[in-house]
PDB file of C-alpha atoms in Angstrom:
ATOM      1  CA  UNK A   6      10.596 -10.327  23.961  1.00  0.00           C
ATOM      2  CA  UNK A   7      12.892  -7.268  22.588  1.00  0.00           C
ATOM      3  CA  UNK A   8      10.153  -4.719  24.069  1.00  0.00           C
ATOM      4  CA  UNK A   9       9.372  -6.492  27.256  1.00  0.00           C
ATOM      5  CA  UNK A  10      13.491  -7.481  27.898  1.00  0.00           C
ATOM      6  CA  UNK A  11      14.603  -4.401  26.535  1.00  0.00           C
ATOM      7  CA  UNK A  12      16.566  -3.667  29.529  1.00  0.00           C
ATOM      8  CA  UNK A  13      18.121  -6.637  30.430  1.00  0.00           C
ATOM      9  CA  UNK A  14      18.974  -8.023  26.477  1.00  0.00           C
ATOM     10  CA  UNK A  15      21.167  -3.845  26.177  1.00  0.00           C
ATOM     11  CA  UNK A  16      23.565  -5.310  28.812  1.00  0.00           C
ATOM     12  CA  UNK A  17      24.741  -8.352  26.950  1.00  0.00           C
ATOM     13  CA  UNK A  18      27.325  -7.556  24.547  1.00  0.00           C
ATOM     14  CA  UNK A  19      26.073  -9.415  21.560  1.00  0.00           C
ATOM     15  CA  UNK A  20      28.358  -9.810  18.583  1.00  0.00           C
ATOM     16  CA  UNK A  21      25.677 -10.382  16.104  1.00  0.00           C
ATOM     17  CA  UNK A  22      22.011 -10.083  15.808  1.00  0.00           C
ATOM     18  CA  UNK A  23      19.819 -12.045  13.529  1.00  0.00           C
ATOM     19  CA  UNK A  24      16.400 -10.490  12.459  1.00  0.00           C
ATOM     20  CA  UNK A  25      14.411 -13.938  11.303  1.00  0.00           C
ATOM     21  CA  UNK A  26      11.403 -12.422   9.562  1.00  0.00           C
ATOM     22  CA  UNK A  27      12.614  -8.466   9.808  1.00  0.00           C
ATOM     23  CA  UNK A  28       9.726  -7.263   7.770  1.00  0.00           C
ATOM     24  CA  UNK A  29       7.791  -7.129  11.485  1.00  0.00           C
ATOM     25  CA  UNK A  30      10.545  -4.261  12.069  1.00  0.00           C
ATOM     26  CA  UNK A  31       9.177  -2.010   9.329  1.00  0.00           C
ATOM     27  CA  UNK A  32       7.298   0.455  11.773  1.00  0.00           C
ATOM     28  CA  UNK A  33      10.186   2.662  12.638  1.00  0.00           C
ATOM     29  CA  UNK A  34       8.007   3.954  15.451  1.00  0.00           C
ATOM     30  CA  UNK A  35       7.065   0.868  16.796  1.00  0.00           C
ATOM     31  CA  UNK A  36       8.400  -0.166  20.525  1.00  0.00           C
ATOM     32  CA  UNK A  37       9.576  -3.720  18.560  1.00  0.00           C
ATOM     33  CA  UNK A  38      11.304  -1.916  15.973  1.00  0.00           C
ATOM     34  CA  UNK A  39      13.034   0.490  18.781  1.00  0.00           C
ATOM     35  CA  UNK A  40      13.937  -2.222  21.303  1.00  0.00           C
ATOM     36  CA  UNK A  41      15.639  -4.088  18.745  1.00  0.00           C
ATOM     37  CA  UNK A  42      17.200  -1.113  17.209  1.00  0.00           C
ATOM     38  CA  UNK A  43      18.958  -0.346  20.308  1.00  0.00           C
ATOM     39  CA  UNK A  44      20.563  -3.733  20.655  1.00  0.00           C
ATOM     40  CA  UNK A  45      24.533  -2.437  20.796  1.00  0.00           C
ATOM     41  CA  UNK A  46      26.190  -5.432  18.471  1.00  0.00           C
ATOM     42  CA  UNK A  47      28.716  -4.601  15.451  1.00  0.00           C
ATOM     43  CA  UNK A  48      27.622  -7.281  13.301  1.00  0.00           C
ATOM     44  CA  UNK A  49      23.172  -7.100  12.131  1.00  0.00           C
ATOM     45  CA  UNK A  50      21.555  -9.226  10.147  1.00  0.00           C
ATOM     46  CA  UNK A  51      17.989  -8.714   8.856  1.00  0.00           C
ATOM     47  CA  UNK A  52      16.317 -12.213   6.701  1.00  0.00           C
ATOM     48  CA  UNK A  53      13.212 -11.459   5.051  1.00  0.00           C
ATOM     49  CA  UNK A  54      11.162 -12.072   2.273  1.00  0.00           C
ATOM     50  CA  UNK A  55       9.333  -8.681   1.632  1.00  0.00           C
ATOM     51  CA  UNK A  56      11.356  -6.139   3.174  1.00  0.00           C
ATOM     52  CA  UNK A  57       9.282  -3.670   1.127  1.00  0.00           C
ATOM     53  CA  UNK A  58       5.821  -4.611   1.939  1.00  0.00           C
ATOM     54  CA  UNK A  59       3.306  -1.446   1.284  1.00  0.00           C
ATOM     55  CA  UNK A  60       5.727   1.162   1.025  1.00  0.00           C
ATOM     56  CA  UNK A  61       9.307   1.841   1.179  1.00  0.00           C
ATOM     57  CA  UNK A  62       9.532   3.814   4.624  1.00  0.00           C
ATOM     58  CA  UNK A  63       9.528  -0.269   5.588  1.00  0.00           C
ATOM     59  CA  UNK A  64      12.768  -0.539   3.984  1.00  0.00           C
ATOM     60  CA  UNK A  65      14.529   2.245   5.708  1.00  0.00           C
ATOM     61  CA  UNK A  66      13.300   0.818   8.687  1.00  0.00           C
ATOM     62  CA  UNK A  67      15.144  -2.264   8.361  1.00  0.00           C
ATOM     63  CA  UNK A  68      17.912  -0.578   7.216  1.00  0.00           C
ATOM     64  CA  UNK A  69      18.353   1.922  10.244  1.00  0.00           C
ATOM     65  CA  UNK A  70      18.636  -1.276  12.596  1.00  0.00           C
ATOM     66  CA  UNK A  71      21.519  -2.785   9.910  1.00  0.00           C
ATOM     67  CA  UNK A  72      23.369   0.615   8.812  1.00  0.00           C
ATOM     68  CA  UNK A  73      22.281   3.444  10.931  1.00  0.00           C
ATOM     69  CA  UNK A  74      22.173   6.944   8.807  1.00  0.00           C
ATOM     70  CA  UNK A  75      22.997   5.200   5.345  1.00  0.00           C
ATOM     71  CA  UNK A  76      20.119   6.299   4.278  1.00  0.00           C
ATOM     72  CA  UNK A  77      19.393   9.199   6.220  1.00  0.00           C
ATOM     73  CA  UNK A  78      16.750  10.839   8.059  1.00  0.00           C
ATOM     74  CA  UNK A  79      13.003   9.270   7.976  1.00  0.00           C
ATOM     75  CA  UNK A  80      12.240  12.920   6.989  1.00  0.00           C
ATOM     76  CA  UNK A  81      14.696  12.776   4.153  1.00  0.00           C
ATOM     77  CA  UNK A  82      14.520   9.441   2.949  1.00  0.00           C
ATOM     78  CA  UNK A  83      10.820  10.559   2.381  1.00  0.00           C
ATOM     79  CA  UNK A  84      11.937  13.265   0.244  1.00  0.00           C
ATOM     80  CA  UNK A  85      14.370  12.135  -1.591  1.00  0.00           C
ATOM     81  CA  UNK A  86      13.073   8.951  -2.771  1.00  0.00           C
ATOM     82  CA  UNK A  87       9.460   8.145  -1.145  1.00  0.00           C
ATOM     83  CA  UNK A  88       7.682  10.867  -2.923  1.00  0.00           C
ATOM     84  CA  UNK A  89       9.868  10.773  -5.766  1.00  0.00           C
ATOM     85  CA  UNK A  90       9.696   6.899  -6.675  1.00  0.00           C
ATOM     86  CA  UNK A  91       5.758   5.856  -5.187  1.00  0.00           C
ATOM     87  CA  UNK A  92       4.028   8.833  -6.423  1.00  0.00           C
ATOM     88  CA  UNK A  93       6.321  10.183  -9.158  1.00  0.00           C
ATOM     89  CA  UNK A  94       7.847   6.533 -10.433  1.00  0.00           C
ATOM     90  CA  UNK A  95      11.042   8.734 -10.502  1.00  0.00           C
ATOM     91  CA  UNK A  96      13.755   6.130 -12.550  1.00  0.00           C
ATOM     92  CA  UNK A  97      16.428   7.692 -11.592  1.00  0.00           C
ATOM     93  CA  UNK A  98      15.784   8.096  -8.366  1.00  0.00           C
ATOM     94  CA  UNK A  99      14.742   4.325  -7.548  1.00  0.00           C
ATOM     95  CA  UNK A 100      18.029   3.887  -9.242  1.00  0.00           C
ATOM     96  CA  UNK A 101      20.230   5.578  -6.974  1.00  0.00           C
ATOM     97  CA  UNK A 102      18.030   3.895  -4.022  1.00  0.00           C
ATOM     98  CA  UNK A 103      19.404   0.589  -5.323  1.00  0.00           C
ATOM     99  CA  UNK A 104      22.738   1.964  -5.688  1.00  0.00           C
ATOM    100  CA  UNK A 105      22.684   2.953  -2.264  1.00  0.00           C
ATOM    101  CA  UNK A 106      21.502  -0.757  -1.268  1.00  0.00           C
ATOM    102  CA  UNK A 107      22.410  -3.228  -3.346  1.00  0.00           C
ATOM    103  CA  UNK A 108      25.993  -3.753  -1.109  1.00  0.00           C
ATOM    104  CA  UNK A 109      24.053  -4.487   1.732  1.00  0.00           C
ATOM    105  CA  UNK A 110      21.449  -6.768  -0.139  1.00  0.00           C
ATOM    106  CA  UNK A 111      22.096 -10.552  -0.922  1.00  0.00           C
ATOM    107  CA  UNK A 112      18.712 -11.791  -2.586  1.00  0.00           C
ATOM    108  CA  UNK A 113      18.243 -15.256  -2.929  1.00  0.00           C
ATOM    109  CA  UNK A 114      15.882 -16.410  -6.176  1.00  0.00           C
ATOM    110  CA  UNK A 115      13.668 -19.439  -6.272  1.00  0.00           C
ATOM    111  CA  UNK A 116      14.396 -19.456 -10.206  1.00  0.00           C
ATOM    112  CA  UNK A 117      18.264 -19.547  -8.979  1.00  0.00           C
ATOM    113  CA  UNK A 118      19.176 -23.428  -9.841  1.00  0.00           C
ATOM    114  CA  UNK A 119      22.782 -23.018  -8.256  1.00  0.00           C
ATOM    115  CA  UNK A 120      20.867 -22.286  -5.186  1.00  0.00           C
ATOM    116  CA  UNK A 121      18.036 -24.981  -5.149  1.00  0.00           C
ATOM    117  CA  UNK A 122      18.981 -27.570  -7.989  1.00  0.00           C
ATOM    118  CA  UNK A 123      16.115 -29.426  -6.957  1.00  0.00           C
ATOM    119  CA  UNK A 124      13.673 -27.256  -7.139  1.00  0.00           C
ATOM    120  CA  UNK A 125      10.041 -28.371  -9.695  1.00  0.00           C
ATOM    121  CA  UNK A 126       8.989 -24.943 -11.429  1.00  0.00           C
ATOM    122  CA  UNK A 127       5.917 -23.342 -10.002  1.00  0.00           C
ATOM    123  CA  UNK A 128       2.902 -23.236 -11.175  1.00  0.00           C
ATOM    124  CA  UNK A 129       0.142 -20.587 -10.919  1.00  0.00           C
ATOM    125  CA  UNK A 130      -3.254 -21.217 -11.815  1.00  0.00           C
ATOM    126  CA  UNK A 131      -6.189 -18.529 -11.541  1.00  0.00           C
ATOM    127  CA  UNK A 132      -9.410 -20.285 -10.724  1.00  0.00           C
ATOM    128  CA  UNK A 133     -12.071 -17.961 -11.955  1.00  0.00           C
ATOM    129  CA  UNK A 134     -15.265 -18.887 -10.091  1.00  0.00           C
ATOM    130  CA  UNK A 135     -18.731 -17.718 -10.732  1.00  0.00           C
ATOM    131  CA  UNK A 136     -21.050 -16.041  -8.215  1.00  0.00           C
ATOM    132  CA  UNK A 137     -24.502 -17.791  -7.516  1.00  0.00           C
ATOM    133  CA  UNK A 138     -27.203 -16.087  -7.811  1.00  0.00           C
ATOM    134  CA  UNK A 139     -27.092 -15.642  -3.686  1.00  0.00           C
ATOM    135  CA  UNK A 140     -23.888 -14.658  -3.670  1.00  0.00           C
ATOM    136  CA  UNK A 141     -24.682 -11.822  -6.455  1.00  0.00           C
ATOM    137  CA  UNK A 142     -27.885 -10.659  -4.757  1.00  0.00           C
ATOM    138  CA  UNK A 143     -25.447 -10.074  -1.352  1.00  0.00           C
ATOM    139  CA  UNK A 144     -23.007  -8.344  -3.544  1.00  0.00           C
ATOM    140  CA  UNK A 145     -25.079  -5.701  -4.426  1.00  0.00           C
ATOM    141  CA  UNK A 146     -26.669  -5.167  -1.276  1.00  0.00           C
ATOM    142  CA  UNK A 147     -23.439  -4.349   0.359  1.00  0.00           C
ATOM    143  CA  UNK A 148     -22.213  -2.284  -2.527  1.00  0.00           C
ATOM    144  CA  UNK A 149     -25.748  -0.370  -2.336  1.00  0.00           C
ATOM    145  CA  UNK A 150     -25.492   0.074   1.382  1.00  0.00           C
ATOM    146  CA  UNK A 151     -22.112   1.172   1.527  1.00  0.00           C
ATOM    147  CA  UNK A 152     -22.421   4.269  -1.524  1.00  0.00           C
ATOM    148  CA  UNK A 153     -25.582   5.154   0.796  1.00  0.00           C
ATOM    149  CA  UNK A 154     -23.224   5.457   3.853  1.00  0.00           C
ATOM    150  CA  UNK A 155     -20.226   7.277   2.107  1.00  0.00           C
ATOM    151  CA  UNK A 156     -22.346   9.945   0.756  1.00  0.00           C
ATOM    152  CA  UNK A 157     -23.813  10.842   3.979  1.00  0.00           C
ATOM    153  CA  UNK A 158     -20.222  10.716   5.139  1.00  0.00           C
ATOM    154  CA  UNK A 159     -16.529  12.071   4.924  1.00  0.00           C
ATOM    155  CA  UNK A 160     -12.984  11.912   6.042  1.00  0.00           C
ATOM    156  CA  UNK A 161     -11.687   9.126   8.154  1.00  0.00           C
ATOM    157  CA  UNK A 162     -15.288   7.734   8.413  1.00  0.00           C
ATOM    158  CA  UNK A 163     -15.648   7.832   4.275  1.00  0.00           C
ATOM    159  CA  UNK A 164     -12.521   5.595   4.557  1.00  0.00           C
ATOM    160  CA  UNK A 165     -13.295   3.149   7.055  1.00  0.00           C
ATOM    161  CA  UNK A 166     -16.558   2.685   5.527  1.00  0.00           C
ATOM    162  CA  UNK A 167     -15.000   1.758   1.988  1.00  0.00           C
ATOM    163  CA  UNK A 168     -12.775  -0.634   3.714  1.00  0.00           C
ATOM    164  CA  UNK A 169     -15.410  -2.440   5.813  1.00  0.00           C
ATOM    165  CA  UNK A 170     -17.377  -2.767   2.588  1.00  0.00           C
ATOM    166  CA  UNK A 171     -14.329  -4.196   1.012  1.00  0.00           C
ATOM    167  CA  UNK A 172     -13.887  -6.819   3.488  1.00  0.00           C
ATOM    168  CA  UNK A 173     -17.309  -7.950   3.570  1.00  0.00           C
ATOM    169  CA  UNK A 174     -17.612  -8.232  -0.512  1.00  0.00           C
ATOM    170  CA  UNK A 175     -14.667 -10.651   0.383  1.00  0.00           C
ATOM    171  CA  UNK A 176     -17.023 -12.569   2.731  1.00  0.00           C
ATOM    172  CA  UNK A 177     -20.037 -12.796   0.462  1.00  0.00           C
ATOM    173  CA  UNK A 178     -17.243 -14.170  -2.096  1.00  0.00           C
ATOM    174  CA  UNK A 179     -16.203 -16.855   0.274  1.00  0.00           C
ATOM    175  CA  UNK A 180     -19.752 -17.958   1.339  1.00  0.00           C
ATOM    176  CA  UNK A 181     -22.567 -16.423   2.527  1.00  0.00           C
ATOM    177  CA  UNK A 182     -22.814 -18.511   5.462  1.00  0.00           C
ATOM    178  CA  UNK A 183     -19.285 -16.644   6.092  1.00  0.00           C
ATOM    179  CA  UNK A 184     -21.221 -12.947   5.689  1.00  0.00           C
ATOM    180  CA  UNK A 185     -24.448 -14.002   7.260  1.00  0.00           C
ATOM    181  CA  UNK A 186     -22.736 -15.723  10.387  1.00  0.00           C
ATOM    182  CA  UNK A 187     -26.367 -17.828  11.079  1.00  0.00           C
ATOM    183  CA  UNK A 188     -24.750 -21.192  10.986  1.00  0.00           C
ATOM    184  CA  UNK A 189     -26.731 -21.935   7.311  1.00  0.00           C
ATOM    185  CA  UNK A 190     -25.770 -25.271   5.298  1.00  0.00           C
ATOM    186  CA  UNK A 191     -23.183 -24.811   2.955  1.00  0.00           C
ATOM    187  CA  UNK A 192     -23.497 -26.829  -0.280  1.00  0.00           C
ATOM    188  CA  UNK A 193     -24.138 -25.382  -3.287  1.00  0.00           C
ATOM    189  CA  UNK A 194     -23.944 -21.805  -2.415  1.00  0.00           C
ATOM    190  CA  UNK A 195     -20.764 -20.487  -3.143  1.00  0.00           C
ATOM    191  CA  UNK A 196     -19.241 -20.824  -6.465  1.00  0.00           C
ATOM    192  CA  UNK A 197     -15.626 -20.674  -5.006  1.00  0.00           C
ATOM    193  CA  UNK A 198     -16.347 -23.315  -2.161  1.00  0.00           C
ATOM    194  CA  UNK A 199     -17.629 -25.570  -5.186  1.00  0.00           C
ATOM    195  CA  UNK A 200     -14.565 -24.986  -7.425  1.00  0.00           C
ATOM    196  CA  UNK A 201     -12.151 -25.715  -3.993  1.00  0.00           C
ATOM    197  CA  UNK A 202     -13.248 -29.117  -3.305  1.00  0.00           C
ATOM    198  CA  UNK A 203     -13.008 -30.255  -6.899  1.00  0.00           C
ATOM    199  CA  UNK A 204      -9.471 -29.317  -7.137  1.00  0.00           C
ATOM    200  CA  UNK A 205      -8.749 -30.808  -3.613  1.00  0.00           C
ATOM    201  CA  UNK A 206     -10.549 -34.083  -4.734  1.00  0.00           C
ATOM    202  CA  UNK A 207      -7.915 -34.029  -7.808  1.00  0.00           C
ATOM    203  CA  UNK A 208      -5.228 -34.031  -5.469  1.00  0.00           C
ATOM    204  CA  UNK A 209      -6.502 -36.652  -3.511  1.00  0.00           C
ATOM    205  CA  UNK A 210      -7.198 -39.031  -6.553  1.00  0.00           C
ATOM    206  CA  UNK A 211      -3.561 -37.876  -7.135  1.00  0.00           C
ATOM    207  CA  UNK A 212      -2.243 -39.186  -4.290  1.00  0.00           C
ATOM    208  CA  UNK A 213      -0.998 -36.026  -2.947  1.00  0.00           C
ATOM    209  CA  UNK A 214      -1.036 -33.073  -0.500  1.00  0.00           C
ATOM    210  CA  UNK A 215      -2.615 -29.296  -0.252  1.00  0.00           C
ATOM    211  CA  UNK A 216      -2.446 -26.580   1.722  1.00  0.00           C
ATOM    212  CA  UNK A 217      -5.293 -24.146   1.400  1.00  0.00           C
ATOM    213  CA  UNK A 218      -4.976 -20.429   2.706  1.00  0.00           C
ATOM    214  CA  UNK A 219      -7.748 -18.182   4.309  1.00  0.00           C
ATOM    215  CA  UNK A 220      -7.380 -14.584   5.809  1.00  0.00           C
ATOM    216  CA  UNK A 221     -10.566 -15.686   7.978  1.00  0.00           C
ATOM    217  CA  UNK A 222     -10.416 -17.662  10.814  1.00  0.00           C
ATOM    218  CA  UNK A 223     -14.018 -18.359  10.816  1.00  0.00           C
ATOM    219  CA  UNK A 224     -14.025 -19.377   7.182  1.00  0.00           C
ATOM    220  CA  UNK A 225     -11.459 -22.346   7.736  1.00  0.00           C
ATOM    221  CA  UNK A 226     -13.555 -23.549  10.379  1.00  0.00           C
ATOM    222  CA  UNK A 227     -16.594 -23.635   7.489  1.00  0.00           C
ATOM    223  CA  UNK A 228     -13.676 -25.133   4.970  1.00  0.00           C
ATOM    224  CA  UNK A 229     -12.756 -28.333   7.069  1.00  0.00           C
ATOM    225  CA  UNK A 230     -16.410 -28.525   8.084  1.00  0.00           C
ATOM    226  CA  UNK A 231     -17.809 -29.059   4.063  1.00  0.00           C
ATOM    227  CA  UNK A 232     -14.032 -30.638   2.984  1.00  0.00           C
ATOM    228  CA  UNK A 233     -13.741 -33.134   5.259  1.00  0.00           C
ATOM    229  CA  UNK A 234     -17.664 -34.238   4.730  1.00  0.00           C
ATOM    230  CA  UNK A 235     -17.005 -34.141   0.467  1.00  0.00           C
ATOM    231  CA  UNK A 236     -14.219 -35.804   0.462  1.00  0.00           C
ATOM    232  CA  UNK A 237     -14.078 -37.756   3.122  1.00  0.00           C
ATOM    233  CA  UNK A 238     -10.950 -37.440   5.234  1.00  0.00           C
ATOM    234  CA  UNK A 239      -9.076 -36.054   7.324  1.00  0.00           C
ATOM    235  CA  UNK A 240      -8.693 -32.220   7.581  1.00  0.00           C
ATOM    236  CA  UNK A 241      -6.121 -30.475   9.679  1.00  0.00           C
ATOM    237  CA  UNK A 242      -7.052 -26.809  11.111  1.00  0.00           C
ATOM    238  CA  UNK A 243      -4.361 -24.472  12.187  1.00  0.00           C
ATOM    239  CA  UNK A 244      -5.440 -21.005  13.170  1.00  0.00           C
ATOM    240  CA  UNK A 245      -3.787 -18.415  15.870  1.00  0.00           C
ATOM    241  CA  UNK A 246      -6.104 -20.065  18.793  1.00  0.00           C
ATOM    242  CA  UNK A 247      -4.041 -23.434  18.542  1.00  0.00           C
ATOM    243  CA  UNK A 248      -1.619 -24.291  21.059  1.00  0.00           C
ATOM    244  CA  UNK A 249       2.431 -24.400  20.269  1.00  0.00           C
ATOM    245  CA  UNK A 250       2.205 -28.471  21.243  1.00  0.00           C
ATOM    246  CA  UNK A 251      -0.600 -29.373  19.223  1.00  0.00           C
ATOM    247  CA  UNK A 252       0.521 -26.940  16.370  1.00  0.00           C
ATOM    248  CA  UNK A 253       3.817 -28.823  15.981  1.00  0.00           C
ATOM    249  CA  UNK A 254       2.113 -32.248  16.571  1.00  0.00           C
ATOM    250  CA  UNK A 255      -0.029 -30.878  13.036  1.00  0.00           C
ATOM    251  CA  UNK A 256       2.985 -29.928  11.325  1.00  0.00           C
ATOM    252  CA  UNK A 257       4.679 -33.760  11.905  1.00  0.00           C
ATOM    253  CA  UNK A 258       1.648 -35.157  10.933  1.00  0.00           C
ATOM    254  CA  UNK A 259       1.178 -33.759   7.708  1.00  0.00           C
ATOM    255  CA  UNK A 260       5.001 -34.024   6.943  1.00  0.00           C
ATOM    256  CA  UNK A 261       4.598 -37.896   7.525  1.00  0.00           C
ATOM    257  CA  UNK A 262       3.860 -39.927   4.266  1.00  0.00           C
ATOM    258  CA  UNK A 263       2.255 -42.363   6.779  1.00  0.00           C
ATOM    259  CA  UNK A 264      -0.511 -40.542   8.279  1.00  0.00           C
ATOM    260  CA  UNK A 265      -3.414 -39.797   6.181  1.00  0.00           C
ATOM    261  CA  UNK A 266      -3.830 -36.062   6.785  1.00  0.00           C
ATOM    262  CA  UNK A 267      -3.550 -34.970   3.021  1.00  0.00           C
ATOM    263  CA  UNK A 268      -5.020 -31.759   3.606  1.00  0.00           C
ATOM    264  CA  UNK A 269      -4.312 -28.879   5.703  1.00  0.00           C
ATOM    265  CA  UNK A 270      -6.371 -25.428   6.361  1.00  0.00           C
ATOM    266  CA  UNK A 271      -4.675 -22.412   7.786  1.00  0.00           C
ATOM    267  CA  UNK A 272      -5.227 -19.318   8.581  1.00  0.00           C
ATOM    268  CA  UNK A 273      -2.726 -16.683   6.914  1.00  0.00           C
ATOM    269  CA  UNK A 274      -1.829 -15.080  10.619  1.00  0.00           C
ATOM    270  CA  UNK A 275      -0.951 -18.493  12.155  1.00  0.00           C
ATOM    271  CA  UNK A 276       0.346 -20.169   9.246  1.00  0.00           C
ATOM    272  CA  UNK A 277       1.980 -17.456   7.389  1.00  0.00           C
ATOM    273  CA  UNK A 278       5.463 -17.470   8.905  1.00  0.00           C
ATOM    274  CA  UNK A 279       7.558 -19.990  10.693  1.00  0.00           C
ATOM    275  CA  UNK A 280       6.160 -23.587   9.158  1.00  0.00           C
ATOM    276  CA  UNK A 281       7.977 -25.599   6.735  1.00  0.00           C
ATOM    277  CA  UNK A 282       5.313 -27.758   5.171  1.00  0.00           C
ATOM    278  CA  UNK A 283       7.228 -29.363   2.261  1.00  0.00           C
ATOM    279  CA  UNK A 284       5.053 -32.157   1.862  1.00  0.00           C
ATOM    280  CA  UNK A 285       2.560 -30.397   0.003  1.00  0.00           C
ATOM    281  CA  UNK A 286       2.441 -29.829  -3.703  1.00  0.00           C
ATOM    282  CA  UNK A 287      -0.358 -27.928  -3.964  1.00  0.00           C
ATOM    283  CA  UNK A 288      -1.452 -24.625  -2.057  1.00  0.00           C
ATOM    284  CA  UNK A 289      -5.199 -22.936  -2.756  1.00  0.00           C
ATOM    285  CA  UNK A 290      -5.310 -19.123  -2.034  1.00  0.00           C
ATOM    286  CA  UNK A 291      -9.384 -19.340  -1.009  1.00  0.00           C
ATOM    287  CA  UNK A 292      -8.547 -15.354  -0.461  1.00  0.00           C
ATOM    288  CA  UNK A 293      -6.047 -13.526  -0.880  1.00  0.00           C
ATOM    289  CA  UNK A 294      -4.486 -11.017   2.122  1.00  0.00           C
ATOM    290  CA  UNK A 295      -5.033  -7.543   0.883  1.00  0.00           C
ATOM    291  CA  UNK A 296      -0.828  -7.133  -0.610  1.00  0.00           C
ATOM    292  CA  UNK A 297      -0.184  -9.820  -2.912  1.00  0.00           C
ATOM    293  CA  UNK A 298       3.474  -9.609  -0.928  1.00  0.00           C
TER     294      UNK A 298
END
């Protein structure tokens, strides 16, 4: 709406702006970033829980829309504490960089119990999960194929190769009806999908709620299809293709302690901003978005 409205939202003369999830403002060069960066108001506010995502030209992009110039140029901010800190892990200079901040900066911590007295401690559990023999003969094809490719190849292409390699080792991880695509059963085929329901069906003898995270869209559709059969109930699904209506109709549902949806699959585009989903006490990471952030 701030690229498409540009026009008409510079001729209201706002007296504060609210940036609700500002990280998607970290392309300086964006036409998002630069609509909303020309909003004339003498009060900004950026909320955000990784304002530093991959690299911290994000943070002087969010910064520029809050306090233009404070920290200079894109050009200099580069040189005086991009290269310095990412490549060099320059001390002093990531020192001075939070110097420079830290007035503008109110961080809120979880661990904070003046903040959220209420609050259980969190728990984080890696599940290590073995590869079946399948899974394992996949693996190596795809690692084979792709150090064929990338020595027949170089620049750019070298790159993209690596990554699509990466990306489908992540599939063959998740299932290889996932990699494959043919619509094959899915029992006892994936080490991962094995270890997944027998956590879930812990909660469930628990009495309780999970939320289990994919990056693929076509892997929660393979997750509720094996769930809901092995343990027998109902699974919500809520990827980018579901309607605003029906999305919030999900959400009440599985916030109400009287309707049995105990389990809910999303996909980390759709469900990775915007949902308060307090009712569950247990989230699964099936895979993990490339930044742990």
């Amino acid at each position: 709406l701030a690229t498409r409205d540009r026009a008409v939202l510079a001729k209201v003369p706002w007296r504060r702006i609210v940036l609700d999830e500002a990280q998607n403002a970290k392309n300086p060069e964006a036409k998002q970033t630069r609509a909303v960066r020309s909003l004339p108001s003498p009060r900004k506010i950026a909320l955000t829980g990784t304002p530093v995502e991959n690299h911290l030209g994000e943070l002087w992009s969010i910064m520029e829309i809050l306090n233009p110039s404070l920290l200079g140029s894109a050009a200099s901010f580069r040189e005086r504490f991009v290269i310095p800190v990412e490549r060099f892990r320059d001390e002093e200079a990531a020192e001075q960089l939070r110097l420079l901040t830290r007035p503008f900066i109110l961080r809120r911590l979880k661990t904070d119990r003046t903040i959220v007295p209420d609050l259980p401690e969190k728990l984080e559990m890696n599940e290590l999960c073995t590869l079946t023999k399948e899974q394992v003969t996949l693996y190596q094809a795809v690692v084979d194929d792709m150090l064929r490719r990338i020595e027949e190849s170089d620049g750019i292409t070298r790159k993209g190769l690596v990554l699509t390699a990466m990306l489908r080792l992540k599939q063959v991880c998740n299932h290889p009806a996932q990699f494959l695509s043919d619509g094959s059963a899915l029992p006892g085929r994936s080490g991962k999908l094995e270890r997944a329901a027998e956590i879930l069906d812990e909660v469930l003898d628990s009495n309780e709620r999970a939320l289990v995270f994919t990056q693929f869209s076509e892997m929660g559709a393979l997750l509720v299809e094996h769930l809901s059969a092995r343990l027998g109930c109902r699974i919500s699904y809520l990827h980018g293709g579901v309607p605003r209506r029906q999305r919030d109709d999900m959400v009440a549902e599985f916030q109400d302690p009287d309707v049995d949806v105990p389990i809910m699959v999303l996909s980390l585009r759709a469900g990775g901003t915007g949902l308060n989903l307090t009712a569950a006490n247990h989230v699964i990471h099936f895979d993990r978005w490339w930044n742990p952030a």
